[in-house]
mmCIF file of C-alpha atoms in Angstrom:
data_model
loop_
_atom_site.group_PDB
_atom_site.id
_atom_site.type_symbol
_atom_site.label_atom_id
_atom_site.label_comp_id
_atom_site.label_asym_id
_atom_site.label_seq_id
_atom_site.Cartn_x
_atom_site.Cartn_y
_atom_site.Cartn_z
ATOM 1 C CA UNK F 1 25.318 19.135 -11.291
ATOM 2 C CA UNK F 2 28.589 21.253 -10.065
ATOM 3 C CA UNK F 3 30.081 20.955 -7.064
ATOM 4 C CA UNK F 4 29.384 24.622 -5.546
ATOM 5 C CA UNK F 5 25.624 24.481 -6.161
ATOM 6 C CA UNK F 6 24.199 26.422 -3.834
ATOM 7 C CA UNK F 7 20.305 25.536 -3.701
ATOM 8 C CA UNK F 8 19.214 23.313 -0.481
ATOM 9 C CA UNK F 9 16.435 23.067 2.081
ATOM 10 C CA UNK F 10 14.841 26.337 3.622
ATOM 11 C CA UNK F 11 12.467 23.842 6.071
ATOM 12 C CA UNK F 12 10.446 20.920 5.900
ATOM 13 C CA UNK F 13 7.277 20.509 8.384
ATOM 14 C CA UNK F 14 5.374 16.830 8.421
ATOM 15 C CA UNK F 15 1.668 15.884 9.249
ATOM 16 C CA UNK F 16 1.605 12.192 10.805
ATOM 17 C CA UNK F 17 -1.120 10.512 12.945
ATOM 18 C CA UNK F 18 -0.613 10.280 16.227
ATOM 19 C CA UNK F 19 -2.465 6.858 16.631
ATOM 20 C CA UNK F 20 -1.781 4.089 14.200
ATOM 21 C CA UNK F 21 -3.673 1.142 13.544
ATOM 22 C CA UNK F 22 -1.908 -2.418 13.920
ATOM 23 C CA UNK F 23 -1.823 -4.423 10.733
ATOM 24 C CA UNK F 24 -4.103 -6.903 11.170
ATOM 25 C CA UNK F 25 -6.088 -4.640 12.282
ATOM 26 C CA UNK F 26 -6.794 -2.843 9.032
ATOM 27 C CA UNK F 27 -10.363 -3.282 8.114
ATOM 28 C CA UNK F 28 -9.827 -5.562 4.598
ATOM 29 C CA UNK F 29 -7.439 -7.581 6.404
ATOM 30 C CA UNK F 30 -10.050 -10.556 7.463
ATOM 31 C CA UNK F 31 -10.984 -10.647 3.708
ATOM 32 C CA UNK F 32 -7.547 -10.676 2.355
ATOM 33 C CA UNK F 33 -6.375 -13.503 -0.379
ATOM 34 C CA UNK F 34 -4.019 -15.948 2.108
ATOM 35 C CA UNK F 35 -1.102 -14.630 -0.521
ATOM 36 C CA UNK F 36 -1.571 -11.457 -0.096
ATOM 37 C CA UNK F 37 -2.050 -11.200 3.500
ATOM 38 C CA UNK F 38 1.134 -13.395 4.280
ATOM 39 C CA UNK F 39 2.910 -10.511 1.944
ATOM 40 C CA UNK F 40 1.445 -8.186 4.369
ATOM 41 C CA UNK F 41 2.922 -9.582 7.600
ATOM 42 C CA UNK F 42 6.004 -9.781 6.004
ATOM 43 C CA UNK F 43 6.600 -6.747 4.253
ATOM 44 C CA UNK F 44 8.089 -5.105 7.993
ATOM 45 C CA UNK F 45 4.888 -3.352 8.838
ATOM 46 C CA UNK F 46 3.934 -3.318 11.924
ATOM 47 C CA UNK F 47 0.968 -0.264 12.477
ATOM 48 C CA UNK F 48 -0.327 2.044 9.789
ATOM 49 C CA UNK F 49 -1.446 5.768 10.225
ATOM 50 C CA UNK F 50 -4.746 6.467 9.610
ATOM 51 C CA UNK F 51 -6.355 9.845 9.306
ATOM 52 C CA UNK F 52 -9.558 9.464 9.054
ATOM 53 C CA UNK F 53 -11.570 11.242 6.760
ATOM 54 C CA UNK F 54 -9.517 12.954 5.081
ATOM 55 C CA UNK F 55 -8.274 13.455 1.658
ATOM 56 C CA UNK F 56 -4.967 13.670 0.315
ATOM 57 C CA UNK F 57 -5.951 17.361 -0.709
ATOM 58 C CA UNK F 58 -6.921 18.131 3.131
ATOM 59 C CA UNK F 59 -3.334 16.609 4.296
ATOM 60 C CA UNK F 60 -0.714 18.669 1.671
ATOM 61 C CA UNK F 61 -2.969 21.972 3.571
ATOM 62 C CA UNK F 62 -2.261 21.414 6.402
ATOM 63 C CA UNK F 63 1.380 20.162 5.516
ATOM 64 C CA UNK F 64 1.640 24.019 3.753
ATOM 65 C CA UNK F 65 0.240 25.571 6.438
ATOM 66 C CA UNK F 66 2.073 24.575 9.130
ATOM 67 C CA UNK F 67 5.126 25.356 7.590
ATOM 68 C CA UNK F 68 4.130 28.649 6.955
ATOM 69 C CA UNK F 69 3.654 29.564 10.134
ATOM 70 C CA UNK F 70 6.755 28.076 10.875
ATOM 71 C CA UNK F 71 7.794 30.722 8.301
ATOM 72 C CA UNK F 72 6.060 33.755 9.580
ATOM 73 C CA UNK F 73 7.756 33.024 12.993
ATOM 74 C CA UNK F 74 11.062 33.246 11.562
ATOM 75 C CA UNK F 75 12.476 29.422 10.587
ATOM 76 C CA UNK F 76 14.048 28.723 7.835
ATOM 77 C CA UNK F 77 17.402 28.477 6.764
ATOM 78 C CA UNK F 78 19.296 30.430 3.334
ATOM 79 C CA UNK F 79 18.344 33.358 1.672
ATOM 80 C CA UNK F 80 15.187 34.441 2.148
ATOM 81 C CA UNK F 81 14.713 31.179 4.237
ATOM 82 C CA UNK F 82 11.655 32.455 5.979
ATOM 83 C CA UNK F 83 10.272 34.312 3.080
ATOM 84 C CA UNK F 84 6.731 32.932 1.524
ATOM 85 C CA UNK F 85 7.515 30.809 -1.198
ATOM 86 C CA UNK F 86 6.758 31.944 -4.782
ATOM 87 C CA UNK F 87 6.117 28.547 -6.001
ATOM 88 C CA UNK F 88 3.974 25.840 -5.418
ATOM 89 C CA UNK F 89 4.852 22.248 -6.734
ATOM 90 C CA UNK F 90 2.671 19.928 -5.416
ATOM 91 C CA UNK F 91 3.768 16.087 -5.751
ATOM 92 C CA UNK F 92 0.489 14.351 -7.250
ATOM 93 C CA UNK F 93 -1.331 11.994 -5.233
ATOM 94 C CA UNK F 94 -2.409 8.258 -5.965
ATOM 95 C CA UNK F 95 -5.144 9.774 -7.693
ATOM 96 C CA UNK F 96 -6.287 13.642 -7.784
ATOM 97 C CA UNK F 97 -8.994 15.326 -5.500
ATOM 98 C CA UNK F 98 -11.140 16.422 -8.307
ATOM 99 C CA UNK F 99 -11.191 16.070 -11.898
ATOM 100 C CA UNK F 100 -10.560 18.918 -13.856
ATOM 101 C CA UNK F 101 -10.455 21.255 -11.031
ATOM 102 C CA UNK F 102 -6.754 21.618 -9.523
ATOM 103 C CA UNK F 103 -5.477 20.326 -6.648
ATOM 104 C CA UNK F 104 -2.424 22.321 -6.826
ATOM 105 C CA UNK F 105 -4.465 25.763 -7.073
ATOM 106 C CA UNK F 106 -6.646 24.454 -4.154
ATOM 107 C CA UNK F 107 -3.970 24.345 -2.138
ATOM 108 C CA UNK F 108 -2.566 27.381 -2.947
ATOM 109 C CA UNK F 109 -5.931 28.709 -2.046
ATOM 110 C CA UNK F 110 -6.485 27.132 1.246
ATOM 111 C CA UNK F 111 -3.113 27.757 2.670
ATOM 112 C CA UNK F 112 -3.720 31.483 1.764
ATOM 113 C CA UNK F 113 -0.041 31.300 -0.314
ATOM 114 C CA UNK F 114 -1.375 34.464 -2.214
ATOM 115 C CA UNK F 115 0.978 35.203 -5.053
ATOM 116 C CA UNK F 116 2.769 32.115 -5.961
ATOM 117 C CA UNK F 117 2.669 30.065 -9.075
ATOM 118 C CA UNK F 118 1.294 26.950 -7.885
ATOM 119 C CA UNK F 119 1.148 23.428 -10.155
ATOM 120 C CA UNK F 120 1.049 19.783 -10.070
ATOM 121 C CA UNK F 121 4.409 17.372 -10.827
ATOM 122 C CA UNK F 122 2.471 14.090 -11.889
ATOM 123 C CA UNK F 123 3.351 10.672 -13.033
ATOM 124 C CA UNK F 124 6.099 9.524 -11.042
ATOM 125 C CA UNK F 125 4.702 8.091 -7.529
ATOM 126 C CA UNK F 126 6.836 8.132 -5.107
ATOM 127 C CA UNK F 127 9.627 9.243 -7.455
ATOM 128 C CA UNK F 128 7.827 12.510 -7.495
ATOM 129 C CA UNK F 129 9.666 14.081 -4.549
ATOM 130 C CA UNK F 130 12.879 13.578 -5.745
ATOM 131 C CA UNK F 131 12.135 15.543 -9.120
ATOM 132 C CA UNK F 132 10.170 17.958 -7.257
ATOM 133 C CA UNK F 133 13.244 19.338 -5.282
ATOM 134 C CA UNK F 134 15.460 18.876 -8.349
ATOM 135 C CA UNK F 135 13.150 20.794 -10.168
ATOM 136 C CA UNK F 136 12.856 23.595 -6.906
ATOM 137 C CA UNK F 137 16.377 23.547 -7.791
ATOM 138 C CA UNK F 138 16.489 24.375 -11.382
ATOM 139 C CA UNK F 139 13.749 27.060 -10.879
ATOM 140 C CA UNK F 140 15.963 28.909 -8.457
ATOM 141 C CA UNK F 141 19.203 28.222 -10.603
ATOM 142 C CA UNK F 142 16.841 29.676 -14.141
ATOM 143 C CA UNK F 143 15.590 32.624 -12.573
ATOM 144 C CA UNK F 144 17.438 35.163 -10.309
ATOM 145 C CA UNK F 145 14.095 36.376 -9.388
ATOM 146 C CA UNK F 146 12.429 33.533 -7.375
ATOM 147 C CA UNK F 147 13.180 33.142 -4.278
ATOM 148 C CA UNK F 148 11.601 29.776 -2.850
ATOM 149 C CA UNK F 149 9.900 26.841 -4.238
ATOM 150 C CA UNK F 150 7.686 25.220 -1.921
ATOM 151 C CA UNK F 151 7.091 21.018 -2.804
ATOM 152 C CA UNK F 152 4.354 19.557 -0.928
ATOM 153 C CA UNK F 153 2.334 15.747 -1.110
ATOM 154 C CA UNK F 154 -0.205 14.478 1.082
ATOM 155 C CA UNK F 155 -0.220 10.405 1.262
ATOM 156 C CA UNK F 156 -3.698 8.330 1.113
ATOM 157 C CA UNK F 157 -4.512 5.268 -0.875
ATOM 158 C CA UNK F 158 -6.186 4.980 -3.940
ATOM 159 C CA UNK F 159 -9.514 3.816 -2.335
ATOM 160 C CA UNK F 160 -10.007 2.044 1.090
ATOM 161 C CA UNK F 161 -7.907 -0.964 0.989
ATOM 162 C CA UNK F 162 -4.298 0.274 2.039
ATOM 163 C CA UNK F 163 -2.669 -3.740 1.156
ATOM 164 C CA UNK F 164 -1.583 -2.971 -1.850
ATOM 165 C CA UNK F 165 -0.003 -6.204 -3.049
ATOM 166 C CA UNK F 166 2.493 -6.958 -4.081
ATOM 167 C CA UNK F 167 3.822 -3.465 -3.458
ATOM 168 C CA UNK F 168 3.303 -2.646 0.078
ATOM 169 C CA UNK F 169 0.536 -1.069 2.628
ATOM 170 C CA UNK F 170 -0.512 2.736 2.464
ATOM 171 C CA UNK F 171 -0.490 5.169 5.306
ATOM 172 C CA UNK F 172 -1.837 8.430 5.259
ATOM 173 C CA UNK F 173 0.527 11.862 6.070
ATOM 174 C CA UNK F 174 1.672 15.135 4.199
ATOM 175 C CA UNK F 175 4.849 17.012 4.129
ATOM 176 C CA UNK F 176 5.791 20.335 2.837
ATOM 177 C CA UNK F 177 9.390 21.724 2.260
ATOM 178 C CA UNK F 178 11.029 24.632 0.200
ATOM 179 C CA UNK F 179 14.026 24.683 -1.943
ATOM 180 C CA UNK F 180 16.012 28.183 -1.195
ATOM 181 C CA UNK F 181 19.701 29.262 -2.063
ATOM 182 C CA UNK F 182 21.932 28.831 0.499
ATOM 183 C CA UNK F 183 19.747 26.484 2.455
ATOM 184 C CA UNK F 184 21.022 23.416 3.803
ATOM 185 C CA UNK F 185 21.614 20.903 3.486
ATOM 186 C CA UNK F 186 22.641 22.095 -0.153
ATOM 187 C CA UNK F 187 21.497 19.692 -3.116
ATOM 188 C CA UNK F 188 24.750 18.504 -4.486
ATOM 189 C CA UNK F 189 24.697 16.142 -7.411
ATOM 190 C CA UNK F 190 21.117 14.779 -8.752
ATOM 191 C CA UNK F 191 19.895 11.848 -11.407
ATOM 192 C CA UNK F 192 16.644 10.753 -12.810
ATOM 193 C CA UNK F 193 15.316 8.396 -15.334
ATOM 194 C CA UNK F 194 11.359 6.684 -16.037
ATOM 195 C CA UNK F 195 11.047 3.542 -18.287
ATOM 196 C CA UNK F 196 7.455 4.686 -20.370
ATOM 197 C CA UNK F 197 7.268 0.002 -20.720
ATOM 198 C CA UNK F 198 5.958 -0.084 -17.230
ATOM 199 C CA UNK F 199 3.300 2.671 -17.345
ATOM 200 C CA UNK F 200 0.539 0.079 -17.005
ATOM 201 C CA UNK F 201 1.862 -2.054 -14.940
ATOM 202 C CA UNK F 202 -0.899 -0.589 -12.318
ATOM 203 C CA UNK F 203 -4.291 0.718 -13.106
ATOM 204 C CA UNK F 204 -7.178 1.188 -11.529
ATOM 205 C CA UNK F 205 -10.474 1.221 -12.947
ATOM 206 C CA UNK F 206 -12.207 4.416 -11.713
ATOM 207 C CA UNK F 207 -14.566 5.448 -14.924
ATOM 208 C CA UNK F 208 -16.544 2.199 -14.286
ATOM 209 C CA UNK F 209 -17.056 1.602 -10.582
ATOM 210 C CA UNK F 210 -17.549 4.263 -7.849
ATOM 211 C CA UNK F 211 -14.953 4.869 -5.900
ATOM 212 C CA UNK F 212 -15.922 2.585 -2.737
ATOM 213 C CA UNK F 213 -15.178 0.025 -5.234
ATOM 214 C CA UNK F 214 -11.647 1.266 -6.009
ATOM 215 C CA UNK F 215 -9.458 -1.237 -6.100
ATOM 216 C CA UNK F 216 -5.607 -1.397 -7.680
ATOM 217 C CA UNK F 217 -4.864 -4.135 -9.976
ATOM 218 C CA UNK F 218 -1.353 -5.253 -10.798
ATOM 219 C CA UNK F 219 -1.118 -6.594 -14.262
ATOM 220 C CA UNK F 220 1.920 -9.291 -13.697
ATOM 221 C CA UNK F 221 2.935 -9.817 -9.840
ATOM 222 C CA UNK F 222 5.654 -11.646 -11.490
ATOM 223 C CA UNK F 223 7.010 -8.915 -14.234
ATOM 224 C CA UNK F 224 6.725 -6.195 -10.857
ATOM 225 C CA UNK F 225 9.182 -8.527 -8.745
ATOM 226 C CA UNK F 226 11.315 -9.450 -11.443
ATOM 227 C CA UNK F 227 11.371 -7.573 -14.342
ATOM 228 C CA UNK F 228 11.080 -4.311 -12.839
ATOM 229 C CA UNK F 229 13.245 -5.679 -9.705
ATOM 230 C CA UNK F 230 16.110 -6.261 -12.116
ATOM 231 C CA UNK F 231 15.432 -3.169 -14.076
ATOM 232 C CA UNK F 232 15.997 -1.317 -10.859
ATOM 233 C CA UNK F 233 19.048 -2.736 -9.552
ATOM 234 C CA UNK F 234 20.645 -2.233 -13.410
ATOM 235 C CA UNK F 235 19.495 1.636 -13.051
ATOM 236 C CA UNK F 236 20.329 2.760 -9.579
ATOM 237 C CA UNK F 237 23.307 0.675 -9.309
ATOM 238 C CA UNK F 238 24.555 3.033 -12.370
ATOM 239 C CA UNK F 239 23.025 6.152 -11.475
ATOM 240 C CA UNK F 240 24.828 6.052 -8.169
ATOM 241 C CA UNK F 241 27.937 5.747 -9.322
ATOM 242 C CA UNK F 242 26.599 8.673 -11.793
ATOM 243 C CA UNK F 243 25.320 10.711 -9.044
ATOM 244 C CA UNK F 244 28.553 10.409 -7.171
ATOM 245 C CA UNK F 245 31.116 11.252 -10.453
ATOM 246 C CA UNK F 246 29.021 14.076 -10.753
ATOM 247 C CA UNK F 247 30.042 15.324 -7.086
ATOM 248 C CA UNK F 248 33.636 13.768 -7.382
ATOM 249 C CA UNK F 249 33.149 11.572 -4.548
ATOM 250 C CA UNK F 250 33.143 8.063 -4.311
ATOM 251 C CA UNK F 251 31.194 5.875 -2.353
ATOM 252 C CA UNK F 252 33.659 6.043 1.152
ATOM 253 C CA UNK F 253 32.373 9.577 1.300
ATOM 254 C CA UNK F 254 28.776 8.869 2.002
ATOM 255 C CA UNK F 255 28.138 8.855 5.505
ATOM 256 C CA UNK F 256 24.012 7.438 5.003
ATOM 257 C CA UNK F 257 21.979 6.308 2.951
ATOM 258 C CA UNK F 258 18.103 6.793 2.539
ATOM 259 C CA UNK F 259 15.504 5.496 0.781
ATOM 260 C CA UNK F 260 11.847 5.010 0.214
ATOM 261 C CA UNK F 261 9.826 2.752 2.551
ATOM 262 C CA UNK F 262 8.239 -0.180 0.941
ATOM 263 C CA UNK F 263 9.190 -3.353 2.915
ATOM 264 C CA UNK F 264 11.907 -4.572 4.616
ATOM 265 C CA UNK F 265 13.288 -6.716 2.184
ATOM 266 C CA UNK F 266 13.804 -4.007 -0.140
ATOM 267 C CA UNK F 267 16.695 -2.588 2.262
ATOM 268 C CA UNK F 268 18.755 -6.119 2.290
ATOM 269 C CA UNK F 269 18.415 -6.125 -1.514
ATOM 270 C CA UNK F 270 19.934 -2.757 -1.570
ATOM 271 C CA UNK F 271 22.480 -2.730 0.822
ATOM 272 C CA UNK F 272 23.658 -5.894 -1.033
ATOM 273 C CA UNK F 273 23.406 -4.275 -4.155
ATOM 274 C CA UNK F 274 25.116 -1.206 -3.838
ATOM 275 C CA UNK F 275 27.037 -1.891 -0.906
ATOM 276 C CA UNK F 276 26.416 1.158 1.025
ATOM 277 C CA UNK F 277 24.123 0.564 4.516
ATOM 278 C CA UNK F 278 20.403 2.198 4.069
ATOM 279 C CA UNK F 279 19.931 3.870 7.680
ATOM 280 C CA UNK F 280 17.979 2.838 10.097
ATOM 281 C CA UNK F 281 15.343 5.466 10.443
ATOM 282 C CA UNK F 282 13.908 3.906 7.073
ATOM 283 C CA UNK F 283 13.109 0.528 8.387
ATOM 284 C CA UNK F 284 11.257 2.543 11.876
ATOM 285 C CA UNK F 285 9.432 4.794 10.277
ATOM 286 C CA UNK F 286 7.867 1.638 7.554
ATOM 287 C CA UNK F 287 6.992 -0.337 10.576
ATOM 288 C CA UNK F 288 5.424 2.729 12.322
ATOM 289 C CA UNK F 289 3.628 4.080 9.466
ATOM 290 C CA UNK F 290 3.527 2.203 6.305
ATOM 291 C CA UNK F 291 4.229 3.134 3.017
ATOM 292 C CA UNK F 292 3.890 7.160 2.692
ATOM 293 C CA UNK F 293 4.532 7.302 -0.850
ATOM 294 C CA UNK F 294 6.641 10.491 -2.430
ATOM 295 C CA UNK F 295 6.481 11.176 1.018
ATOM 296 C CA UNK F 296 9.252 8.433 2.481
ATOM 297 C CA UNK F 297 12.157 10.279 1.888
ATOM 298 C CA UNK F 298 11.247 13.703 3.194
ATOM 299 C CA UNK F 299 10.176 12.035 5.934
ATOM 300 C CA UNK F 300 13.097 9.856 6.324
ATOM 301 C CA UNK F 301 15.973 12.626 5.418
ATOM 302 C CA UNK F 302 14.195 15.158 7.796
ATOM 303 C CA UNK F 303 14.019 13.191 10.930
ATOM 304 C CA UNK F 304 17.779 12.158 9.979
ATOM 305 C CA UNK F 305 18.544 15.966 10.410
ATOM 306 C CA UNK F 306 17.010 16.337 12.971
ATOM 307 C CA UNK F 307 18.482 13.364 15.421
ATOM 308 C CA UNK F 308 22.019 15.273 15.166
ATOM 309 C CA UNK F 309 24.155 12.350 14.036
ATOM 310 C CA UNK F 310 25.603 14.008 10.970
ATOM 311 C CA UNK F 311 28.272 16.599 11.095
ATOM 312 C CA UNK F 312 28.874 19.800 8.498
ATOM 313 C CA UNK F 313 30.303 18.107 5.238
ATOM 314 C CA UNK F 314 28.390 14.929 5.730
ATOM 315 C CA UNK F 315 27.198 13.467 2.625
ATOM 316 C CA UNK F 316 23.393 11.721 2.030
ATOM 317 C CA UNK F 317 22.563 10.002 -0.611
ATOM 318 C CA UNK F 318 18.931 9.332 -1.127
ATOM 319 C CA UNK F 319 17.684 6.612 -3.668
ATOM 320 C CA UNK F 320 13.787 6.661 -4.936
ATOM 321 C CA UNK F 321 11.760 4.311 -7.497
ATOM 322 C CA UNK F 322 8.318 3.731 -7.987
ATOM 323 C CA UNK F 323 6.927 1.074 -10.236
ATOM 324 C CA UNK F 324 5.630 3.534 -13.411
ATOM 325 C CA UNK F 325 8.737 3.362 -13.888
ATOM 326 C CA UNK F 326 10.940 5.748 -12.484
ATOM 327 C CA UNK F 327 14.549 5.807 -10.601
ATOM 328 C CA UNK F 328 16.280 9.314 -8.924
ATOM 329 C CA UNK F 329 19.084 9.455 -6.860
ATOM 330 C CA UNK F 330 20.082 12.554 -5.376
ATOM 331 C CA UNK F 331 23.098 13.405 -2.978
ATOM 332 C CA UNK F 332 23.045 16.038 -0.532
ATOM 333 C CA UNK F 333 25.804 17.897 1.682
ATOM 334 C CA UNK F 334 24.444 18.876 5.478
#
């Protein structure tokens, strides 16, 4: 991507619990394999929000909602900043609302977005996010006509255990954002691969139990925390420097680092990696809230904003993988 792209954030509103449940706590822990509930306590997280029931549909509406009226009363930054989007992406969830129905069009429906084009960017996990605002992008950049793309996700497990070993543990929250020229900060340099070898890596069997009996099976513990570990650090250790050539920076100009919130661990192994110190806002919001799925780095990037530690100019880079597999890395200019 050039350097005087001009496509950034309009506004981003979050749903989070306000009471969070401790770990052990949770109510599968007591049943919980000794392996997998010693990967619990150490994967950094300390509480998990709950919203209780609740779907993952119900959470991206009220995400959308709320930002609208945030929009009505005037936020939003760029052009048109504070106009109603035209667009709907919505990030898919673990696993969709309804079969066959949409989703993306329910949302659309409840939030009262009248007008807008409104569809589902699947496949990806918590990678999702990441192409959803380079896509906003691209959208804006294709056609002079469109004036915001709204992304939104809502975060819930699969069924009702949230340990998801040996990944991490789920917690439930929704975000919505638009992409709008001239917003800030501006989108400056973007990358994004998948690797179709790891597509079943994951499953769950939904067609023959109901889905109280949901439960997420990994098909090699050992090929997730090494194959796909290495995999990873091969792929974003290139796309950052890819993502960075791209801007014509190197990596002295980054003044954070962001990422997705999976465990503790996974920080150490990439500051080591790449060199470059993953903020701290990442490690407090995964032992406040769990895993939020495409939902980490909006999350994480926003609250960054927000806490008025970064300057005009400042550069962000944001890394995201999920195990399907896919990598982004995306580098943004406040």
């Amino acid at each position: 991507m050039s350097h005087d792209t001009s496509v950034g954030i309009g506004l981003v509103h979050t749903v989070l619990p306000t009471e969070r449940t401790p770990l052990e706590q949770l109510p599968e822990f007591p049943g919980l394999a000794p392996e997998d509930a010693e990967f619990a306590r150490g994967s950094g997280i300390a509480t998990v929000g709950v919203l209780e029931d609740t779907t993952a549909g119900d959470l991206a509406v009220r995400a959308v909602q709320g930002l609208l009226e945030r929009l009505d009363a005037g936020e939003g930054s760029g052009e048109g900043g504070s106009a109603r989007p035209d667009t709907l992406v919505l990030v898919g969830p673990r696993a969709p609302d309804v079969l066959l129905g949409s989703d993306a069009c329910r949302v659309q429906a409840e939030a009262k977005l009248d007008g807008a084009f409104a569809f589902t960017l699947d496949g990806l996990g918590c990678t999702g996010s990441s192409a959803a605002w380079a896509l906003a992008r691209d959208l804006l950049l294709a056609d002079p006509s469109r004036h915001s793309v709204l992304v939104a996700h809502g975060s819930r497990p699969t069924g009702y255990d949230r340990v998801r070993y040996p990944v991490t543990v789920i917690g439930d929250g929704a975000y919505a954002m638009t992409l709008v020229r001239g917003g800030r900060p501006v989108l400056r340099a973007h990358r994004q691969e998948t690797d179709g070898t790891f597509h079943d890596l994951f499953r769950v069997d939904y067609k023959q139990v109901p889905s109280y009996e949901w439960r997420e099976e990994c098909a090699s513990p050992d090929r997730y925390r090494f194959e796909l570990a290495m995999n990873s650090r091969m792929r974003l250790s290139r796309m950052v420097d890819e993502v960075l050539a791209d801007a014509g920076v190197d990596k002295g100009a980054v003044a954070t680092t962001l990422m997705q919130n999976v465990t503790a661990s996974a920080y150490q192994f990439y500051e080591t990696l790449l060199g470059l110190p993953i903020h701290p806002v990442c490690g407090e919001h995964l032992a406040a809230y769990g895993h939020l799925g495409a939902m980490d780095v909006v999350l994480n990037l926003d609250r960054l904003l927000a806490a008025g530690e970064l300057a005009p100019g400042d550069l962000v880079l944001v890394l995201n993988n999920s195990p399907v597999a896919a990598w982004a890395v995306t580098l943004w200019e406040v």
